[in-house]
Short mmCIF file of C-alpha atoms in Angstrom, two decimals:
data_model
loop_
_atom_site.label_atom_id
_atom_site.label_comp_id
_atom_site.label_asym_id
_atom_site.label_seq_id
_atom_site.Cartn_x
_atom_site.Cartn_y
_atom_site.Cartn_z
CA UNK A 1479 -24.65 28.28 -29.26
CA UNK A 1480 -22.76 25.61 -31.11
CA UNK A 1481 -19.11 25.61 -32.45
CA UNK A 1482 -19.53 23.77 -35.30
CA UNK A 1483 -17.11 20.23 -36.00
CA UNK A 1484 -13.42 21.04 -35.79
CA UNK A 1485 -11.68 20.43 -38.82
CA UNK A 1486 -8.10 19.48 -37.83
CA UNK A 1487 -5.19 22.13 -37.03
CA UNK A 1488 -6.21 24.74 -39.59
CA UNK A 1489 -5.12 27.95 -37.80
CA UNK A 1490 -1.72 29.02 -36.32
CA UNK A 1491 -1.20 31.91 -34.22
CA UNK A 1492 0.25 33.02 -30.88
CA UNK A 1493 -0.69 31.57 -27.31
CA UNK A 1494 0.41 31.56 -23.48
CA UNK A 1495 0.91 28.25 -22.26
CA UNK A 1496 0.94 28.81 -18.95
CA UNK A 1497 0.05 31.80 -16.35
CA UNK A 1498 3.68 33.50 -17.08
CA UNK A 1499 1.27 34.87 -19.93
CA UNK A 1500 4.87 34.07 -22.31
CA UNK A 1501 3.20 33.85 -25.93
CA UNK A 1502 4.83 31.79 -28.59
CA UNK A 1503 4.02 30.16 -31.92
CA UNK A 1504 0.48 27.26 -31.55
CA UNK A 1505 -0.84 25.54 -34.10
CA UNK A 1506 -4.91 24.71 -33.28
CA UNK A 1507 -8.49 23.74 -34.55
CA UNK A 1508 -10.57 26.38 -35.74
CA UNK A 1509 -14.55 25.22 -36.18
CA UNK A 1510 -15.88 24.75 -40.21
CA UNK A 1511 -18.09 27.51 -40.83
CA UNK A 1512 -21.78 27.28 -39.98
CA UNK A 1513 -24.60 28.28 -41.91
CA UNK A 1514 -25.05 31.39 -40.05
CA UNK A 1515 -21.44 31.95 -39.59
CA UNK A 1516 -18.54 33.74 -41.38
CA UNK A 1517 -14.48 32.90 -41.67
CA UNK A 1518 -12.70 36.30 -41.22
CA UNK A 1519 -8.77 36.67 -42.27
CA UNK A 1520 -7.88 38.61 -39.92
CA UNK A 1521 -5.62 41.78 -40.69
CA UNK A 1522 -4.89 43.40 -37.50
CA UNK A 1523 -5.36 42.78 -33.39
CA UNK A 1524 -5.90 45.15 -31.01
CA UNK A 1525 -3.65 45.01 -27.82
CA UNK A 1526 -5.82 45.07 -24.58
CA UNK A 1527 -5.40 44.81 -20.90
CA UNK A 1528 -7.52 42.00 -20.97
CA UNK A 1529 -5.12 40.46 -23.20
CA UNK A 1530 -2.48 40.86 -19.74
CA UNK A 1531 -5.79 39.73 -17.60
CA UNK A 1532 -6.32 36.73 -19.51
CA UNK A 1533 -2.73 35.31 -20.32
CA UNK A 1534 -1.82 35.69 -16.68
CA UNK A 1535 -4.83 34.11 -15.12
CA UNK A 1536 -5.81 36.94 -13.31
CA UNK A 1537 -9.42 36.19 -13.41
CA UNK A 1538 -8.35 32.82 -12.11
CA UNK A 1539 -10.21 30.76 -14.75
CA UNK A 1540 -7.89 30.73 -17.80
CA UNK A 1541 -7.96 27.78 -19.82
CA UNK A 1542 -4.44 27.20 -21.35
CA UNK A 1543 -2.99 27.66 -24.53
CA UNK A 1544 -4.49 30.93 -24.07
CA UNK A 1545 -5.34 32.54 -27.78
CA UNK A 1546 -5.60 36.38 -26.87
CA UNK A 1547 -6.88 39.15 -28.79
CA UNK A 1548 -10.63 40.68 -28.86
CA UNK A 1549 -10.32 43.05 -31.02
CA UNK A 1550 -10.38 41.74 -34.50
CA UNK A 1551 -10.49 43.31 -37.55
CA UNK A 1552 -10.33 41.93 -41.36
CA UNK A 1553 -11.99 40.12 -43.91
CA UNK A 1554 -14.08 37.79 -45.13
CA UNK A 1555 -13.12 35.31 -47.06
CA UNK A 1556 -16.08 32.34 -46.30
CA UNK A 1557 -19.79 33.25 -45.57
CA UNK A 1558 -22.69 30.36 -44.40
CA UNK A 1559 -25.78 29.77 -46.14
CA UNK A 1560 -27.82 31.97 -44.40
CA UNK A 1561 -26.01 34.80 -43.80
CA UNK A 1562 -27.42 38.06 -44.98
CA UNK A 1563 -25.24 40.37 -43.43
CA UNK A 1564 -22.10 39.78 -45.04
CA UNK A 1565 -20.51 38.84 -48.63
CA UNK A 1566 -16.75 37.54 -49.64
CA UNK A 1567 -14.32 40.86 -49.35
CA UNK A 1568 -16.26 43.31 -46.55
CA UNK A 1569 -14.06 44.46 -44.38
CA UNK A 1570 -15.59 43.35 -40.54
CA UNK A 1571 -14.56 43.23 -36.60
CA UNK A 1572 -15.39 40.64 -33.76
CA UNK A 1573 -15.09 42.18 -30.64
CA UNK A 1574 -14.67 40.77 -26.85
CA UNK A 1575 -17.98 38.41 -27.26
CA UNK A 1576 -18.43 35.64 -30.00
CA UNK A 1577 -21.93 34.56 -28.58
CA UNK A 1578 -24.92 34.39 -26.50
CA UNK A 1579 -28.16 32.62 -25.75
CA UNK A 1580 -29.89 35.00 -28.24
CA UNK A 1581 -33.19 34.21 -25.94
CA UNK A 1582 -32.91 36.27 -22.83
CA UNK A 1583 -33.83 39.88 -22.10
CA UNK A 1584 -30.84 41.43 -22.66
CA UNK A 1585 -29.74 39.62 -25.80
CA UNK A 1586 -33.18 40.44 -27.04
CA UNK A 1587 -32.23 44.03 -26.28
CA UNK A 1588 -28.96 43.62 -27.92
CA UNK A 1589 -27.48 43.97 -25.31
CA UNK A 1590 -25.75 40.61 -25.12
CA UNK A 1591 -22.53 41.33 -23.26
CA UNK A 1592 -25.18 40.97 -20.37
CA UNK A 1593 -26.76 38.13 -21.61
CA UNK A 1594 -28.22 36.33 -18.48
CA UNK A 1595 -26.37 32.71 -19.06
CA UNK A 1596 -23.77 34.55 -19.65
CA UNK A 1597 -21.99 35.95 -23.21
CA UNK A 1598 -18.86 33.66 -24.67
CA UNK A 1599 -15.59 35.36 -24.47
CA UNK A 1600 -13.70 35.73 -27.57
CA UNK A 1601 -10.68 35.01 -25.03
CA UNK A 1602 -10.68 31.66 -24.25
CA UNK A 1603 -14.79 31.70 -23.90
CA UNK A 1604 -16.59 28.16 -23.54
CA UNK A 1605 -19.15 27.44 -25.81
CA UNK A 1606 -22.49 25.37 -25.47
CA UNK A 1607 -20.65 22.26 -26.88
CA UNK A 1608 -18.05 22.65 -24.33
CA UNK A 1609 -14.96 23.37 -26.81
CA UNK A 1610 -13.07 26.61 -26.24
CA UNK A 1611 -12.90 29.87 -28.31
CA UNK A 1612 -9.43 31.11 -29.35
CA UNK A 1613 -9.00 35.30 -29.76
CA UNK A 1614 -7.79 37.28 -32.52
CA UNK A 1615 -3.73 36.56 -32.18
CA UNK A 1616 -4.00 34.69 -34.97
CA UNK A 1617 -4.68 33.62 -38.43
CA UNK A 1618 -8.78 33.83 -38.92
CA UNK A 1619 -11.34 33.29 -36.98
CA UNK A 1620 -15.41 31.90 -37.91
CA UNK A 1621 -17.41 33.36 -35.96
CA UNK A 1622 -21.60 33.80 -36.05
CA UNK A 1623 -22.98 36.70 -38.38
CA UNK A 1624 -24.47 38.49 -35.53
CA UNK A 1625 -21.58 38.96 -33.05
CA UNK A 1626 -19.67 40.29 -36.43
CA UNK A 1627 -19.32 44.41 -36.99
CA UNK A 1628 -19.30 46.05 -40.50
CA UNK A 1629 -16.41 48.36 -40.67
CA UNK A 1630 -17.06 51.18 -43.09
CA UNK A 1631 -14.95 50.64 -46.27
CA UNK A 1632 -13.21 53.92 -45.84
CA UNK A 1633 -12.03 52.99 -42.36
CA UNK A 1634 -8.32 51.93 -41.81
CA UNK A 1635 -8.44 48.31 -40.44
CA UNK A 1636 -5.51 48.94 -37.88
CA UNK A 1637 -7.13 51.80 -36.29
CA UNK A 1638 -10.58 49.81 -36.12
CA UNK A 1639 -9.23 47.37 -33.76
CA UNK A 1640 -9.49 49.06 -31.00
CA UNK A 1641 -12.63 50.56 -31.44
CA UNK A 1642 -13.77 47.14 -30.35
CA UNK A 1643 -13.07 47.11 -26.82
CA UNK A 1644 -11.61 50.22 -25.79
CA UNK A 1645 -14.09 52.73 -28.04
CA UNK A 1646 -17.24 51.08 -27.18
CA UNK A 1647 -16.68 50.86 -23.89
CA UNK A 1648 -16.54 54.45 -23.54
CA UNK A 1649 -19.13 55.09 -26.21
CA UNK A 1650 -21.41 53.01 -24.42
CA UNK A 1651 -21.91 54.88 -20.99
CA UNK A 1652 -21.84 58.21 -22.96
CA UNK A 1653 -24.75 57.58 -25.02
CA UNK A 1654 -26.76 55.80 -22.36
CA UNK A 1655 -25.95 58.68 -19.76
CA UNK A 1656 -26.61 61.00 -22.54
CA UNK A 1657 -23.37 62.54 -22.95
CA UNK A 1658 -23.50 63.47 -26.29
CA UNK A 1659 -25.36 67.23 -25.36
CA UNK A 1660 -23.12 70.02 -27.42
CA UNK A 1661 -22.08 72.30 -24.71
CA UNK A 1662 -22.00 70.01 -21.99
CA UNK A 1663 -18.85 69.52 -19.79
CA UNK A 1664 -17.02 66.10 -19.21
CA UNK A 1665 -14.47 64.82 -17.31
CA UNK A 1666 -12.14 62.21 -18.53
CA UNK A 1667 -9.88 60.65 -15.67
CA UNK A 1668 -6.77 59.26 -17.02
CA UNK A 1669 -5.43 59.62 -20.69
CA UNK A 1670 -4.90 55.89 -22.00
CA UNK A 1671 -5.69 53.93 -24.36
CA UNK A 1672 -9.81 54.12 -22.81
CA UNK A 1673 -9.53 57.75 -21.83
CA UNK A 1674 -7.38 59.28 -25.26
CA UNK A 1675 -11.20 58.05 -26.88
CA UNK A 1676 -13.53 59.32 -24.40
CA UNK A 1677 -11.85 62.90 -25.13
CA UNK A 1678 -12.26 61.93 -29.26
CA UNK A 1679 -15.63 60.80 -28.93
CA UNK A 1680 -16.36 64.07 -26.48
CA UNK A 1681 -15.40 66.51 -28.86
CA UNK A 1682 -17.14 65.28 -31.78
CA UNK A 1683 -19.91 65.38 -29.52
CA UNK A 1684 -19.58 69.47 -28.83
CA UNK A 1685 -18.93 68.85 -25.14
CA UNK A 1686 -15.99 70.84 -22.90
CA UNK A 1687 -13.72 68.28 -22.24
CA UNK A 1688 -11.48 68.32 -19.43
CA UNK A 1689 -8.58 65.58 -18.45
CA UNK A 1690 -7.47 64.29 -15.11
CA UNK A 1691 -3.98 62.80 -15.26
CA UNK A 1692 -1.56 61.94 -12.25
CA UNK A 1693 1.11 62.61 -15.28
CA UNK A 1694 1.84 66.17 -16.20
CA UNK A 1695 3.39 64.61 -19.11
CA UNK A 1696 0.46 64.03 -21.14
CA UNK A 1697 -0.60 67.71 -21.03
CA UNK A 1698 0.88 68.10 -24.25
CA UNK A 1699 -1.18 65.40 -25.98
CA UNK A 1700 -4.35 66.13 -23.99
CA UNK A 1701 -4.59 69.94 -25.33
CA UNK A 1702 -2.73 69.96 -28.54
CA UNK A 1703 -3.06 66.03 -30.38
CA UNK A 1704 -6.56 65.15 -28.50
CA UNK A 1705 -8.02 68.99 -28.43
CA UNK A 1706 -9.50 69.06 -25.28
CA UNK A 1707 -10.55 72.13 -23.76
CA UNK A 1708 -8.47 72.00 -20.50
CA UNK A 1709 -6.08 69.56 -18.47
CA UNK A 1710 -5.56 69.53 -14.58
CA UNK A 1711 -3.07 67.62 -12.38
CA UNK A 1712 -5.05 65.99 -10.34
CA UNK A 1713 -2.83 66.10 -7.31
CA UNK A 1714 -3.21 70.17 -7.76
CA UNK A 1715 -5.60 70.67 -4.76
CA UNK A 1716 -6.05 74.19 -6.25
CA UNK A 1717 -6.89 73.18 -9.26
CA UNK A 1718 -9.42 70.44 -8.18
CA UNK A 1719 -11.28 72.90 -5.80
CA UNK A 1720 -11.48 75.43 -8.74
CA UNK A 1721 -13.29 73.04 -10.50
CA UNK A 1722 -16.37 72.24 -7.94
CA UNK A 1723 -19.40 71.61 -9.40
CA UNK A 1724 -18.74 72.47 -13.00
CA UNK A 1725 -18.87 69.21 -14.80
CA UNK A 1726 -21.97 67.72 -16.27
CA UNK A 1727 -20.45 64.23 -16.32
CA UNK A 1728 -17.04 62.57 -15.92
CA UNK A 1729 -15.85 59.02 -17.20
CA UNK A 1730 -13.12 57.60 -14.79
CA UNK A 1731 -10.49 55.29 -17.05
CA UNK A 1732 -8.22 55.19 -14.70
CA UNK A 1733 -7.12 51.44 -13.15
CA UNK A 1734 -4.88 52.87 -10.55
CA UNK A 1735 -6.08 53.08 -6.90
CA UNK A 1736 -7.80 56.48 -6.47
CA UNK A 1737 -10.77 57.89 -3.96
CA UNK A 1738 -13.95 58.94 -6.24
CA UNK A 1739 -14.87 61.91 -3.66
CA UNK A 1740 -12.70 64.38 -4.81
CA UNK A 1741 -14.05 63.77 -8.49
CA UNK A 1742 -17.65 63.53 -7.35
CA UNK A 1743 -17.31 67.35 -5.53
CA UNK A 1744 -16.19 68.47 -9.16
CA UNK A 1745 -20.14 67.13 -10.65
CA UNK A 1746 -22.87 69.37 -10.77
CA UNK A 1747 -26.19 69.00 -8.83
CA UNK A 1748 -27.54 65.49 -10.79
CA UNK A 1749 -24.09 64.55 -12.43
CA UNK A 1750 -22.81 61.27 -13.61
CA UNK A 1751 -19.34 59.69 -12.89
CA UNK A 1752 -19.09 56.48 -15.49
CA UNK A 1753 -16.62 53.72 -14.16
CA UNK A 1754 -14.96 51.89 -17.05
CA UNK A 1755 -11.79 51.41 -15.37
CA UNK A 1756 -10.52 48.92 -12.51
CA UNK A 1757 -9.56 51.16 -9.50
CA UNK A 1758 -8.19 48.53 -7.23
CA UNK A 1759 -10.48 45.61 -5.30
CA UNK A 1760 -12.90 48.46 -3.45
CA UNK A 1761 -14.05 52.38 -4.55
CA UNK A 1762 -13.65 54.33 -2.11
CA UNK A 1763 -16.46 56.41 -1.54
CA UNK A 1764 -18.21 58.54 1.50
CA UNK A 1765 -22.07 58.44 1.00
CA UNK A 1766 -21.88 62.39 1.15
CA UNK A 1767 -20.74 62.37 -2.39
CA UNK A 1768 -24.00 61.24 -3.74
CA UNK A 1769 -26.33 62.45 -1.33
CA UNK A 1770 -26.02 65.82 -1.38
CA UNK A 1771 -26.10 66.74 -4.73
CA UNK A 1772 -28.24 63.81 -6.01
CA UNK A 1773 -24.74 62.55 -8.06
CA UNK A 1774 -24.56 59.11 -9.64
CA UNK A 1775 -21.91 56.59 -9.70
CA UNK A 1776 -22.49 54.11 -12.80
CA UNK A 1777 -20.50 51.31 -14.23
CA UNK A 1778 -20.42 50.08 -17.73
CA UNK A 1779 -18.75 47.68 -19.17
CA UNK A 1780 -18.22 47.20 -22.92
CA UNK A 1781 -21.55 46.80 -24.91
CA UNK A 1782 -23.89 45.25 -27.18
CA UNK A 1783 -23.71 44.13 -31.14
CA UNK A 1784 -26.21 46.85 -31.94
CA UNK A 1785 -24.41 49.83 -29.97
CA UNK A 1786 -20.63 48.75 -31.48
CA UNK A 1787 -22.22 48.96 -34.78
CA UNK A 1788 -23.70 52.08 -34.41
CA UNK A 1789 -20.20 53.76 -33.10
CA UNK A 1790 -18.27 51.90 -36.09
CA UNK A 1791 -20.37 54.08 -38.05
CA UNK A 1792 -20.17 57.25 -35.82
CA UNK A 1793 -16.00 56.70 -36.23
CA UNK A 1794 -16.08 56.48 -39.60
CA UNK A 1795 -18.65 59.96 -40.16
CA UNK A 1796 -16.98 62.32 -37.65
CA UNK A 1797 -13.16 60.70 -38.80
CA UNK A 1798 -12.50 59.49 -35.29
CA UNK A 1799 -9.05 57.72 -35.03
CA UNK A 1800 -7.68 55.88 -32.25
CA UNK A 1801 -3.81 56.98 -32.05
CA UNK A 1802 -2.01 53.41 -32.47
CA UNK A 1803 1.57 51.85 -32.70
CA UNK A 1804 1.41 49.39 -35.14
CA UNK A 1805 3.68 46.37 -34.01
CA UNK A 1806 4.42 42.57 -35.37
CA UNK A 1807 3.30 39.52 -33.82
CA UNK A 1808 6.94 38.77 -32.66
CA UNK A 1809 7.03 42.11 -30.48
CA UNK A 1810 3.50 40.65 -28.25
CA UNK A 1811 5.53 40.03 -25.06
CA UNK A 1812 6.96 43.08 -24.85
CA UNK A 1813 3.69 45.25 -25.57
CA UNK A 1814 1.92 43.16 -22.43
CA UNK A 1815 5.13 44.00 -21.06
CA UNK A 1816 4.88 47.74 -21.85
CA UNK A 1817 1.19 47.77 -21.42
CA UNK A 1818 1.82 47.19 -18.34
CA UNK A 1819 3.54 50.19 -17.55
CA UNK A 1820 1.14 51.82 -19.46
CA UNK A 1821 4.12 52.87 -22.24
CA UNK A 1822 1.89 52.95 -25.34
CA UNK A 1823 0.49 56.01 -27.06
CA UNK A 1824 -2.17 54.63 -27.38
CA UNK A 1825 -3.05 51.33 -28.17
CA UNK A 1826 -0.93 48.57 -29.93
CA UNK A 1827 -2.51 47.12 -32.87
CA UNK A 1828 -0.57 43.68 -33.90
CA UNK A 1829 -0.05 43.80 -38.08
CA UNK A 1830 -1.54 39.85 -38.51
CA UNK A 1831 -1.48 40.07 -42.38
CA UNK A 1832 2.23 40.84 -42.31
CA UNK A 1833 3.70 39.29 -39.59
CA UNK A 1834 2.04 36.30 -38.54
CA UNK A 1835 3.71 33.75 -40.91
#
């Protein structure tokens, strides 16, 4: 769990200085590579909330400059002696993890996001040596082979960026719950940037897909760009009631404050609600909801090196596409900006290569 020696201010990219989250132009240190690690140019970054989380300090330990950015796509352009997993020129992602203690249960399960001393952020994570990762708003990055994905050559980098955070946290409750039954029914609550690839990854599944939105505005996109199978206002009481009990599963994106009862009365007997948004401080939730019909409430949250590979490769087989505005790296503050107030259809993905000078 080393970061290597630092090798003087080698990489310049974009950072908040201060818990306005304002990003502007920082020159830093990024570690010589290791013998198991690789240097990555980086292409494109991925836009995420945690990138808003982060910058402002909302998790009330940000260590400033703040580099943000976890999800990283590009190339590599330096490998370490013993790397097998990667030569000069493959295209690759780092995601929202850069390393672990490789040793525990969970890491041994790769799962390591849930590795017990904890997994190192690729936003402003602290490694073993006590120095400071820096995420993907910038230049390159070195990283260890095993918390590095393979992007299918095929692939467009800019749309694999946010398959990093945003797609495998999805994918990652729908395999484990078993969502991925043709002719099943699911639920998506909200239609962002998480819930616009539950409904991608639910159709090339086989499953009925249905999305919740507070916003009849994004019926449009739901049926006809997306191709779900039906969308419901989810302030329609009669709508919601002529829904009970028909859903095999539902995966709740949404981050605004919302009660889970009315969506767990739409689950059938044994049915699954997956939380992979941030509904407010406290769910609200009458025991009822589960009891009766022996429903589940589980959370998830991102996932492991083996399970992001796997749905790299699922992307690139059933053509799955995240729907992205491609922006420069002087347009950041206002994406966080319009992030937000969730105005993005759906993800920002920041053009490194071409903007970051």
């Amino acid at each position: 769990m080393s970061s290597g020696v630092a090798t003087g201010k080698n990489c310049h990219g974009w950072a908040a200085r201060d818990d306005s989250g304002f990003l502007s132009p920082y020159e830093f240190d990024r570690r010589s590579v290791g013998s198991e690690d690789i240097s990555v140019k980086i292409t494109h970054c991925g836009v995420c909330y945690a990138d808003v989380l982060y910058t402002r300090n909302k998790f009330k330990h940000s260590i400033y400059p703040m580099v943000p950015g976890h999800e990283i796509v590009g190339v590599v352009t330096e490998v370490g002696g013993n790397v097998g997993k990667f030569k000069i020129g493959d295209h690759v992602g780092v995601g929202v993890m850069v390393d672990s203690c490789r040793d525990c249960e969970n890491c041994n399960g790769r799962l390591e996001i849930h590795c017990s001393k904890g997994a190192v952020s690729t936003i402003g994570g602290t490694y073993a040596d006590g120095s400071t990762c820096k995420g993907g708003y910038s230049k390159f990055i070195v990283a260890h082979e095993r918390y590095c994905y393979k992007i299918p050559d095929k692939y467009p980098l800019a749309q694999a960026a946010p398959l990093l955070c945003a797609g495998i946290t999805v994918y990652t409750p729908m395999i484990r719950h078993n969502m991925n039954q043709p002719g099943k029914s699911l639920g998506v609550i909200g239609l962002g940037g998480l819930g616009h690839l539950a409904v991608k990854f639910a159709k090339a599944f086989g499953l009925n897909v249905t999305v919740f939105s507070t916003s009849v505005s994004k019926k449009d996109d739901a049926l006809n760009l997306l191709k779900a199978d039906n969308f419901v206002l989810s302030s329609d009481k009669e709508q919601m009631s002529a829904l009970s009990k028909s859903l095999d599963f539902i995966i709740d994106t949404a981050s605004g404050d919302h009660s889970l009862d009315l969506y767990m009365s739409l689950l059938k007997t044994g049915g699954v609600l997956a939380l992979v948004g941030f509904p407010g401080e406290q769910l609200k939730l009458s025991p009822l909801s589960l009891l009766m019909e022996m429903r589940s409430v589980s959370g998830s949250a991102v996932g492991g090196t083996k399970g992001t590979q796997e749905m790299l490769e699922f992307c690139a087989e059933h053509e799955i596409h995240p729907e992205i505005e491609v922006i420069p790296i002087q347009y950041a503050n206002e994406a966080l900006e319009r992030l937000q107030k969730n105005d993005v259809k759906y993800r920002f993905v920041i053009d490194i290569e071409n903007s970051l000078e």
